[in-house]
C-alpha cells in the first residue's frame, strides 16, 4: 500500500489536555456531567480523521496500577495529584467512543502509553509507515526520526504542530535526537518526579551536552567542571543515570504490530448514536454521524432514527462511513408531536385571540424581530401560546402606526397584573414592545432565568432547555435565515407563512417549559428568590435599558487624540529601551524582544506553540525590576482603553435616541451579579487616572438633569462580618472606624491612631484578599513581600478576626456535605469539585464556597434596592431615571427639581435592602455634570 499513514494517539495525555483547556469554563450537560475532556478528545480525533486522512490508527492508554519504572524508583510520579473525578468519569465514555469509531485501543500492563506508542512506531517504521504520534507530551521528541513525527493537535486558537527531526533539534538546541533523553535525565521532571541532577536545568544540560555528547560523557569528564556544579554532578551521578533510564521511552514492550489490526474502518453508528445521545452531543453527533442537514419542517427523519439521506458516502465527515441517517439528540420535534400552530392575519382572528387571552391565568409571548438590537430594529411579528401544543403567530408591518394598530387589542392583556406573562429572555421582548407603546406588566415567568437559578453554571438557550427537559428538537433558526454570515437573511426578509410555525413553536415550547421548571424551583426552595427578586428585576432592567445614557462625543474625540499621542510617545520610549522597533501588540514579538534580545530571565513554561508567554500576570511580576516591561504594560492598557472604549463608545450611540442603551445580563454570573454589554460598563477601569477619564464621557441627557451616583461602602467586608458574626469586625463597623485602619491595628498590634499608611495599605489588601481566598503566595506578590511575611500576616489576621476562620471552615465543611453554598436570600451555587481528590480543583471550589455567599448576598442586596427604588419612583411619577448599575453602584439621571427627594429615596432603599442586619450599611452619594464627578 502506498502512503501508509499511521496515527497513534496518546489517550491519557489528550484527555488531560482537553480537560484543562476548558478548566475556566467547563462544558457541563444537563445531567451534570463535565464533558470537556470528552468533547476535546473527540474533536481532535475528528480533525485527524477528516483532515489528515490516516490509513491506520490506534489509541493507547496507560494501564491501571504502576509500571516497570515504579519498580526501579518507587517515588516515580508519586507527587502527582489525584486524577480529577471529571476525568475519571470521562474515560469510560471516551473508550466507548473510540470503540464506536472502530479504532483499536492498545494497553499493555506494566508499560505506559508512550512506551506502547514508541514500540509500535518503530516497528511500523520498518514496515514502510509514516508514523504520527498524537500527543502534547514533550518526551516523545526522543522517538522522532525521518519517518516518525510528533503531531500536536490544535488548541486555544493555535493550529496543529508537526515536529520532525529538524524541529526537535532546533527546539531542544541539540545535535542528535537521542540527546533528548540526556536532557530529561539531567534536568529531571517535577511532573513525573524524576529527580535529575540538582542545579542542572535545561540550558545547562544543553551546554554540557555540546561539550561532552551525552550523560556518560559528562560523568566521565567531571574533572573539567568547576565549583558546585562539579560537586553536584559527581555526588548525584547515579541519580542522573537512574533519571535517564526513567525518562527513556521503552521500545521493548511485548506487543506485536499487525497493520491489519489498526486499519481505518467504517464507524459503528449504533454505538456512537447511543453514547452521543447519553452525553447530549448534538453538534458532534451531526458531524460524526454524517448529517448533511437538519430536516425541514414537514420532512420526516428527526430523532436518533433511520431516515436515510441522499448524500453519498464520500460527503461524510468520517472516512469510509456508509450513507448516514439524519439524527438529533431529542426524540420529539414539530414533525412527531401533535400541534396546532396558526397564522392569524385578519382583525377578527386577532381580536378573538386577544379576548381568549384575557380569560387565562397565564400565557407565553415571543417577538420576532428584524435584528437583535431592540432599540433600533423593527418588530416583525408576535407569537402567543396558552395551551400545550398550541401557538398563534401574528405578523406586523414595518409601518409603526399600522403595527401599533394591530397590537392595540393586546394592550389590556399586557397591562393586566393578574395574568402571568411567560417568556424566554422576557426583557428582550418587553423592550421591543416598549418602542411600540406597550408597557408589559408582571407577574412574569422567565424560563431562561428559572433555569439560571436552578443551574447557574450551564447554558440557558431555549433549544438547549427544550432538548434537556422536553426531549424536543426545535426548528433551527438557520433553516429560516441561512447560515451565519453576511449572506444570512433577516426575519424581515421572510414571508409571514415561512415564520409562522417557527415562531409559534417558540411560544409553545416556552409555555411548556414553565410547567417543568416551576416545580423544580419549588423543590430547590428557589421560588421566593425567583418571585421576589429576579422576576421584579426584569421590569427594572428593561426600564434602565430603554432610558439609555447620554455620551459626550466631543470629549471622547479629544481624549482619543490625547491617548493616541501618549501611546505614540510610549512606543518611542519602548523602542529606545528595547534597542529597536517591533510590534508591541504582538505577544510573540514582545516575548522575543524581552527574553532573547534583552535577556530578561524567563522562568515559566512556554505556550503550546512554543512561544514565550507574555500575559499580564507574568509581565506584572517582571515590571518591578524592568522599566521596559512596565512601559509595555502601560502601552497595552492605554491601547485597550482607546480601542475598547474611547473609540468604540460613539459607535454604540443609537441614531434614533442619541443615547447608548447597554444590555444588562441577568443570567450570566454564577454569583448572581449583573453584567452588561454594548458597552460593558462593569469593565470600565476606575483604579487609574486614564481609565477614570472615560467616565467623564457619561453625562446627563440635558441641562435640566444632573447625574447622581450612589454606591455601597465596603459592602462585601460588611457582609462577611455579618454572615460570619465576627465580633471584632462588627465592633469596628458599628463604632464607625476605618475598617482597614482597625484591621492594621489588630494585625500589627498597635493603637489604631499609630497605624502607618503602609500598614493600612497592607491591611486593606489582606481584607479584600481573604474574601477571595488568596493564600500567602498570592498575597506576597500583591504586597511585594516575602512569602513567609505574607503567611505571618495572614496568621495575625485570623487571630484578630478569629470568627472569619471559623466561618470559612464551617462554610467549606457545609459545602462538602451539601454540594452547594447559599446567599442570605437563598441563591444557590453548586460546587461540583468541592469533594474532588484533585487538590487544584477542590481548592478552587473552596474559594468559591467562601466567596459566593458574600458576593452573591451583595448582588441580591443591590437588586432588592433597585426594585424598591424603581417602585417608589413609579409611584411618585418622578421624571428622574435609573440609568446604570455597575458592581455596587447605581447611577441616576436626575431631574434637578427632584434631586433632594431622589437622594432620600435612594439612600433609604439601598440601606434598607436587607433589614435586620447587625452591621451598619453605609451608602456614599454624590452628584456631578458627569459620571466621574458624581462617583
Short mmCIF file of N, CA, C and O in Angstrom, two decimals, residues 10 12-17 133-140 150-153 155 608:
data_model
loop_
_atom_site.label_atom_id
_atom_site.label_comp_id
_atom_site.label_asym_id
_atom_site.label_seq_id
_atom_site.Cartn_x
_atom_site.Cartn_y
_atom_site.Cartn_z
N UNK A 10 -1.98 9.27 22.05
CA UNK A 10 -1.72 9.10 23.48
C UNK A 10 -3.00 9.50 24.22
O UNK A 10 -3.22 10.68 24.50
N UNK A 12 -4.38 9.21 27.31
CA UNK A 12 -4.37 9.92 28.59
C UNK A 12 -3.90 11.36 28.43
O UNK A 12 -4.49 12.28 28.99
N UNK A 13 -2.84 11.57 27.68
CA UNK A 13 -2.31 12.92 27.51
C UNK A 13 -3.32 13.83 26.83
O UNK A 13 -3.51 14.99 27.22
N UNK A 14 -4.02 13.32 25.82
CA UNK A 14 -5.00 14.12 25.09
C UNK A 14 -6.23 14.43 25.95
O UNK A 14 -6.79 15.52 25.88
N UNK A 15 -6.63 13.47 26.78
CA UNK A 15 -7.79 13.68 27.65
C UNK A 15 -7.49 14.76 28.69
O UNK A 15 -8.30 15.66 28.92
N UNK A 16 -6.33 14.66 29.33
CA UNK A 16 -5.94 15.67 30.33
C UNK A 16 -5.85 17.05 29.68
O UNK A 16 -6.31 18.05 30.23
N UNK A 17 -5.25 17.12 28.52
CA UNK A 17 -5.08 18.38 27.81
C UNK A 17 -6.44 19.01 27.51
O UNK A 17 -6.65 20.21 27.72
N UNK A 133 2.78 10.49 16.07
CA UNK A 133 2.45 10.26 17.48
C UNK A 133 1.66 11.48 17.96
O UNK A 133 2.21 12.58 18.09
N UNK A 134 0.39 11.28 18.21
CA UNK A 134 -0.51 12.39 18.54
C UNK A 134 -0.47 12.62 20.04
O UNK A 134 -1.04 11.84 20.82
N UNK A 135 0.20 13.69 20.46
CA UNK A 135 0.41 13.94 21.88
C UNK A 135 0.92 15.35 22.12
O UNK A 135 1.60 15.91 21.26
N UNK A 136 0.62 15.92 23.29
CA UNK A 136 1.25 17.19 23.67
C UNK A 136 2.53 16.97 24.50
O UNK A 136 3.18 17.92 24.90
N UNK A 137 2.86 15.70 24.76
CA UNK A 137 3.97 15.35 25.67
C UNK A 137 5.32 15.55 24.99
O UNK A 137 5.61 14.94 23.95
N UNK A 138 6.17 16.37 25.60
CA UNK A 138 7.48 16.70 25.03
C UNK A 138 8.42 15.50 24.99
O UNK A 138 9.33 15.43 24.17
N UNK A 139 8.22 14.52 25.90
CA UNK A 139 9.14 13.38 26.00
C UNK A 139 9.21 12.58 24.70
O UNK A 139 10.20 11.89 24.43
N UNK A 140 8.15 12.64 23.89
CA UNK A 140 8.11 11.86 22.65
C UNK A 140 9.16 12.33 21.64
O UNK A 140 9.42 11.66 20.65
N UNK A 150 6.05 13.92 15.77
CA UNK A 150 5.09 14.30 16.83
C UNK A 150 4.02 15.16 16.18
O UNK A 150 4.33 16.09 15.43
N UNK A 151 2.77 14.83 16.48
CA UNK A 151 1.63 15.60 15.95
C UNK A 151 0.89 16.20 17.15
O UNK A 151 0.27 15.48 17.93
N UNK A 152 1.01 17.54 17.32
CA UNK A 152 0.30 18.21 18.41
C UNK A 152 -1.00 18.79 17.87
O UNK A 152 -0.96 19.68 17.00
N UNK A 153 -2.16 18.32 18.36
CA UNK A 153 -3.43 18.84 17.85
C UNK A 153 -3.59 20.33 18.14
O UNK A 153 -2.93 20.89 19.03
N UNK A 155 -5.04 23.83 19.49
CA UNK A 155 -5.54 24.18 20.83
C UNK A 155 -5.55 25.68 21.01
O UNK A 155 -4.62 26.37 20.60
N UNK A 608 1.74 26.35 24.14
CA UNK A 608 1.68 25.09 23.39
C UNK A 608 2.32 25.22 22.01
O UNK A 608 2.75 24.24 21.42
#
